Short mmCIF file of C-alpha atoms and ligand atoms in Angstrom, two decimals:
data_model
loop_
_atom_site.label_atom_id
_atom_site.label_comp_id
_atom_site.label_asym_id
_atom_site.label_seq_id
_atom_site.Cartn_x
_atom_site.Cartn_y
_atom_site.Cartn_z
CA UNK A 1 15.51 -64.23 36.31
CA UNK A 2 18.25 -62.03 37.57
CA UNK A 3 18.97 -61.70 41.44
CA UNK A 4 18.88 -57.87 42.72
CA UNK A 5 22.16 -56.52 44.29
CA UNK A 6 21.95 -53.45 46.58
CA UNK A 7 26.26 -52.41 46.88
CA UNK A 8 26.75 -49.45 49.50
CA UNK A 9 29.89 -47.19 48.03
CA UNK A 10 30.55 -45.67 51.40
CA UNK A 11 33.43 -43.34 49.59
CA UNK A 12 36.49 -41.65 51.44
CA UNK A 13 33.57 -41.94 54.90
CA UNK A 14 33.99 -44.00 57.89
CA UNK A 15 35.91 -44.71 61.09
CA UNK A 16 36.19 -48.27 63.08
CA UNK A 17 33.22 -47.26 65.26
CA UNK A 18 31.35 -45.72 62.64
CA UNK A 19 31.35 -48.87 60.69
CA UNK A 20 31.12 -51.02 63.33
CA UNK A 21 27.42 -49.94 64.37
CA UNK A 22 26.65 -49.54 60.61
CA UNK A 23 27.85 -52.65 59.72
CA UNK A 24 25.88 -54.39 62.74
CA UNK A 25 22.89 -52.44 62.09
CA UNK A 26 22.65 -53.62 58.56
CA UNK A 27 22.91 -57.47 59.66
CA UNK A 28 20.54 -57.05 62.30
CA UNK A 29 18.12 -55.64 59.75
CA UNK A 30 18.39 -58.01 56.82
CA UNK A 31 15.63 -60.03 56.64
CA UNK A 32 15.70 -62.79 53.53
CA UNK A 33 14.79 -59.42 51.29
CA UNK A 34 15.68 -61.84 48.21
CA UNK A 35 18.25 -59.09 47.10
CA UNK A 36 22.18 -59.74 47.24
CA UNK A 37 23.89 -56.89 49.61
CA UNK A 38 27.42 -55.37 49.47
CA UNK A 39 29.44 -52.71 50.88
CA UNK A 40 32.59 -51.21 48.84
CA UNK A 41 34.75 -49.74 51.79
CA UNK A 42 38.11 -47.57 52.05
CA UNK A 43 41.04 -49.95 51.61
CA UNK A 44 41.84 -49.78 55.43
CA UNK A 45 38.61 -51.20 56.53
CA UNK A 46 38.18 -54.01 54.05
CA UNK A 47 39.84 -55.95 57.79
CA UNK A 48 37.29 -54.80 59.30
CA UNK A 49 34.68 -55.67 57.15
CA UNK A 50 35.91 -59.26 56.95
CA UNK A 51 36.28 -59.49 60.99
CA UNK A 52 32.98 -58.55 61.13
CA UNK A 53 30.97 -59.47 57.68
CA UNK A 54 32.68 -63.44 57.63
CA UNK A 55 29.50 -65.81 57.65
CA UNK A 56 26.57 -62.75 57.18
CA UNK A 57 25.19 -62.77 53.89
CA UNK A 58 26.47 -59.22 53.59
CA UNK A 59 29.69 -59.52 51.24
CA UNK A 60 32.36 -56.28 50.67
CA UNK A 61 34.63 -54.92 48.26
CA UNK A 62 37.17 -52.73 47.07
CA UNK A 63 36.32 -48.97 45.48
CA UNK A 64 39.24 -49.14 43.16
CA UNK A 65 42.44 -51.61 41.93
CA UNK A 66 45.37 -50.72 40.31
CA UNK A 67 46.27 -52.34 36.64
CA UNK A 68 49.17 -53.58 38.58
CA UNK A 69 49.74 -56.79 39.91
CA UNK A 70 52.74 -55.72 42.65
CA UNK A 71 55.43 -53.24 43.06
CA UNK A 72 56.48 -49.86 42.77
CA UNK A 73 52.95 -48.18 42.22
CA UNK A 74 52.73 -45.96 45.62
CA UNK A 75 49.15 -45.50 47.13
CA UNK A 76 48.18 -48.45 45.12
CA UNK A 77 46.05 -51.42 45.93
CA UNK A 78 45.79 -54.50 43.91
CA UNK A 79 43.07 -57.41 42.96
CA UNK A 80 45.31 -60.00 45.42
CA UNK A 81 45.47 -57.40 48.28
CA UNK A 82 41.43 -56.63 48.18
CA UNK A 83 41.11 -60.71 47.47
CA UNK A 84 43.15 -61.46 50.76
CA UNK A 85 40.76 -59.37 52.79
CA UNK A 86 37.75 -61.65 51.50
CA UNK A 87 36.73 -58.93 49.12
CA UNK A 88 33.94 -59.88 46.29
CA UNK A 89 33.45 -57.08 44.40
CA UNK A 90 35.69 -53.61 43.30
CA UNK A 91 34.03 -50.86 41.52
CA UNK A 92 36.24 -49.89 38.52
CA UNK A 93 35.68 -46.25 37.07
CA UNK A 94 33.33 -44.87 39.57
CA UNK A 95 32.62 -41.24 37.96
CA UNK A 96 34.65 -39.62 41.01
CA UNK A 97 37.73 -41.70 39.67
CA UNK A 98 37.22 -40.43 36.42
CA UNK A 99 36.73 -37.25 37.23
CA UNK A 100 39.09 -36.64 40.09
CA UNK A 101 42.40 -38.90 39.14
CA UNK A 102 41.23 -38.68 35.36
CA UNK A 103 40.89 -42.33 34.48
CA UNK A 104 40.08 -42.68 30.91
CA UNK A 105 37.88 -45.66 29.50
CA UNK A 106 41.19 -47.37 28.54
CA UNK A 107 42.25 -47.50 32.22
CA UNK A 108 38.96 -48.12 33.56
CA UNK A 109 38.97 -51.49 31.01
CA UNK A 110 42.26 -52.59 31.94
CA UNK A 111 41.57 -52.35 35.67
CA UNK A 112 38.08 -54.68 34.71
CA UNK A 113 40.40 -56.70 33.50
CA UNK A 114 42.64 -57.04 36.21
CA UNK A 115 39.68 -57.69 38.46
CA UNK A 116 38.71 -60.14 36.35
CA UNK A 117 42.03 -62.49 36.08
CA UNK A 118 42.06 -62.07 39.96
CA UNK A 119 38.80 -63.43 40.37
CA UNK A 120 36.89 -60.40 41.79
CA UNK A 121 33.30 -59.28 40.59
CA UNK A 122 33.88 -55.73 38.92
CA UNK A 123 31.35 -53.34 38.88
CA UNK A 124 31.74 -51.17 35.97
CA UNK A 125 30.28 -47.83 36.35
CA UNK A 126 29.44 -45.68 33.34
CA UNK A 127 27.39 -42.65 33.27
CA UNK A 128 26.90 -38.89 31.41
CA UNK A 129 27.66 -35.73 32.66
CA UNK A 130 24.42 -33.32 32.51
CA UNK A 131 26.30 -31.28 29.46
CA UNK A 132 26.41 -34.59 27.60
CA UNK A 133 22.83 -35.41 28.40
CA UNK A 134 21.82 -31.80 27.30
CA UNK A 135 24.25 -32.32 24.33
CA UNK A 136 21.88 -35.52 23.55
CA UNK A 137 24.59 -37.52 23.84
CA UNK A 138 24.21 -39.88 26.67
CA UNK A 139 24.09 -42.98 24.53
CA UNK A 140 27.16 -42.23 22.91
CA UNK A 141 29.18 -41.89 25.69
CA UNK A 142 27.67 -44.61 27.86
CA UNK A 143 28.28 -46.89 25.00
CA UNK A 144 31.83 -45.48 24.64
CA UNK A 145 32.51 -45.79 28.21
CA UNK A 146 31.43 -49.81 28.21
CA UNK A 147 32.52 -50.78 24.59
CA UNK A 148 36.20 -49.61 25.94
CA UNK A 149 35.81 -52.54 28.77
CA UNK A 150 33.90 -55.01 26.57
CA UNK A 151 36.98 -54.63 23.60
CA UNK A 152 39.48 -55.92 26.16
CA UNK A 153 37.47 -58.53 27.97
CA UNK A 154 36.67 -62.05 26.65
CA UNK A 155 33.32 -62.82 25.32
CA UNK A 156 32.69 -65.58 28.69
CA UNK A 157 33.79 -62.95 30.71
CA UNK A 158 30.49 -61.01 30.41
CA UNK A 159 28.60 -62.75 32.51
CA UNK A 160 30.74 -62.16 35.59
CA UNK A 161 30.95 -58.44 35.09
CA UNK A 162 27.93 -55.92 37.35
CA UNK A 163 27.28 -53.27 35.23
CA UNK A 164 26.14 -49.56 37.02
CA UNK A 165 24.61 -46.93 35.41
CA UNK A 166 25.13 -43.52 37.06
CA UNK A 167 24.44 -40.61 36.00
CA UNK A 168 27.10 -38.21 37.06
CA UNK A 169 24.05 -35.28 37.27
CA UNK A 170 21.86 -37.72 40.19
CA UNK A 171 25.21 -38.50 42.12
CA UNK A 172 24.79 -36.98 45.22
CA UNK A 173 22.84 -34.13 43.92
CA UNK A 174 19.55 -35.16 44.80
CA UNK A 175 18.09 -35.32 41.94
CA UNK A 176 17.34 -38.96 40.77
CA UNK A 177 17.08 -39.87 37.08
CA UNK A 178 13.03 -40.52 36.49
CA UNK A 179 12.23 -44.62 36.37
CA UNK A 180 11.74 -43.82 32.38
CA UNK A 181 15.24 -42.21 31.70
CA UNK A 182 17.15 -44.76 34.05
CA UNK A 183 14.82 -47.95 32.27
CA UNK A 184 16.02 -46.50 29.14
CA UNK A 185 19.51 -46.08 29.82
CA UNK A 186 19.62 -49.80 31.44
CA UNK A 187 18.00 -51.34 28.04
CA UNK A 188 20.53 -49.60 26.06
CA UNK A 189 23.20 -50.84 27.87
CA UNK A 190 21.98 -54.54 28.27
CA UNK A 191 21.37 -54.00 24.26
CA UNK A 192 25.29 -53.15 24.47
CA UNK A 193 26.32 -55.82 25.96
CA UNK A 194 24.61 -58.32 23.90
CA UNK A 195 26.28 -57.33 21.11
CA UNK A 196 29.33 -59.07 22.83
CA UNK A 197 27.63 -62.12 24.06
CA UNK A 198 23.77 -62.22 23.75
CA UNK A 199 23.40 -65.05 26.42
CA UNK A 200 25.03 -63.37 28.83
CA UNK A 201 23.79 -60.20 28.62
CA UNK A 202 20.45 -61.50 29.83
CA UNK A 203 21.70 -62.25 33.39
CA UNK A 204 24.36 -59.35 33.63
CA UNK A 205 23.25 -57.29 36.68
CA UNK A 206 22.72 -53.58 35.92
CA UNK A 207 22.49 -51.15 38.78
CA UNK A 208 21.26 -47.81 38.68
CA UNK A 209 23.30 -45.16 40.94
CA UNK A 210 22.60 -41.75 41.56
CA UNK A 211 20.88 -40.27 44.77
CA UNK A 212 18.24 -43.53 45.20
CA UNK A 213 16.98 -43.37 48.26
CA UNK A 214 14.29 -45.60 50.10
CA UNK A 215 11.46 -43.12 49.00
CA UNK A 216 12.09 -43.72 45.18
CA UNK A 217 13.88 -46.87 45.09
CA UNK A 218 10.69 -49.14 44.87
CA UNK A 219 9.57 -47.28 41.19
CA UNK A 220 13.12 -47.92 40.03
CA UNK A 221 13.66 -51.54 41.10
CA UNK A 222 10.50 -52.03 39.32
CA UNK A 223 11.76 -51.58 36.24
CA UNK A 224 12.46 -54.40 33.85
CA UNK A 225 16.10 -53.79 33.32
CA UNK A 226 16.83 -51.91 36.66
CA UNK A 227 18.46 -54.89 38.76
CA UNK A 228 19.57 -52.85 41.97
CA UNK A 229 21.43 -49.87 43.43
CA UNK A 230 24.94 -48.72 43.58
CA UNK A 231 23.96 -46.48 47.00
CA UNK A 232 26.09 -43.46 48.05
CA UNK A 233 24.62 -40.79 50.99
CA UNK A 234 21.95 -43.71 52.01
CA UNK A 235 24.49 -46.44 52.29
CA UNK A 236 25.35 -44.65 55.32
CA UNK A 237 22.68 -44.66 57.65
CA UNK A 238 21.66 -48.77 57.79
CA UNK A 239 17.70 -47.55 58.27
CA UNK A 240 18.32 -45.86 54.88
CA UNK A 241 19.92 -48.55 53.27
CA UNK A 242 17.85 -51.31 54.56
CA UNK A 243 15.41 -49.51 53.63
CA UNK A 244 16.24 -49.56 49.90
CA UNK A 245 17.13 -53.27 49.75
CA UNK A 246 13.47 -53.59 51.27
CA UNK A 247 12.04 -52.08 48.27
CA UNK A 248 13.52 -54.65 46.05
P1 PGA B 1 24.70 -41.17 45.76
O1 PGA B 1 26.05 -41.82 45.13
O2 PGA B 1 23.79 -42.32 46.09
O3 PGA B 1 25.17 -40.45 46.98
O4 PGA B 1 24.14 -40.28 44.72
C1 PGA B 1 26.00 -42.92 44.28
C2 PGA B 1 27.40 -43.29 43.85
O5 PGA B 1 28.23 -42.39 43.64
O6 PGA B 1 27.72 -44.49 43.73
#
């Protein structure tokens, strides 16, 4: 039986009072929901976060790591740095990193990896645009965008990998992907995976992302291969997101 995980990606939002009451609101408001809870900050408050996080059951993360270990890479943060703040968990190839500072799948892989030699849970984040789901070809590129990772990781490493599936259409548009097309999506992928280690594929985690909210997140928690959220606008507001680790 797989554990749910609800991860807030609070993006480029935030300031130390902002976070503070969010932060507090969220532990005052977690009940034992029997879901796993994380927050992937800005670099600057991952501090915070472990000031104020250390012996919750609330852990944090990173929303990106550079391929590089140390050095001359400018604006750069690495597995160690996120590591020393306590971090768990770094999202690697959120659809705004792909699309904004072009990451390919390559990049996206080797940063999985990098997470992984460090010791860090990475969430890998796949997900069509709405031309490629018109175009019919959301499967191909989903599959392209996690074979990439899977090629360059080893076969035990599976299992310590979060998979999220976000459509790059629901992502702060609104509009959520239907239970069906998210269940279907999730299956694929798990179906993916297993072609690279079968055992493991059965307890990977596989969040859906894209504009899940407390009003639908109940329908698509229920489904069989929807294991949590990766939670953007409603990661925010700690009513909001309590709200959607309640529906788990
Ligand atoms: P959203 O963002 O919940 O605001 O749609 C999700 C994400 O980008 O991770």
């Amino acid at each position: 039986m797989r554990h749910k995980l609800v991860i807030g990606n609070w993006k480029m939002n935030g300031s130390r009072a902002a976070n503070t009451a969010l932060l507090s609101g969220i532990v005052a408001g977690l009940n034992d929901f029997g879901a796993d809870c994380a927050v992937c900050v800005p670099a600057p408050y991952l501090a915070q976060c472990q000031a104020e996080l250390a012996g919750t059951p609330v852990r944090w993360g990173g929303q990106d790591l550079s391929v590089h270990a140390c050095g001359a890479y400018t604006g750069e943060v690495s597995a160690a740095m996120l590591l020393d703040f306590g971090a768990s968990y770094v999202l690697c190839g959120h659809s705004e990193r792909r699309a904004y500072h072009h990451e390919s799948d390559e990049l996206v892989a080797q940063k999985t990896v990098a997470a992984l030699a460090a010791g860090l849970r990475p969430v890998v984040c796949v997900g069509e645009s709405l031309a490629q789901r018109e175009a019919g070809q959301t499967e191909d590129v989903i599959c392209a965008q996690l074979r990439a990772v899977l090629e360059v990781i080893a076969a035990e490493d599976v299992a310590k990998m979060v998979l999220a599936y976000e459509p790059v259409w629901a992502i702060g548009t609104g509009q959520t992907a239907t239970p069906q097309i998210a269940q279907d999506a999730h299956r694929f992928l798990r179906n993916c995976l297993a072609d690279k280690n079968a055992a493991a594929a059965a307890t990977v985690q596989i969040l859906y992302g894209g504009s899940m909210k407390p009003e639908n997140a109940k329908e698509l928690m229920a489904q069989p291969d929807i294991d949590g959220g990766l939670i953007g606008g409603a990661a925010l507001k700690a009513t909001d997101f309590l709200g959607i680790i309640q529906a788990v």
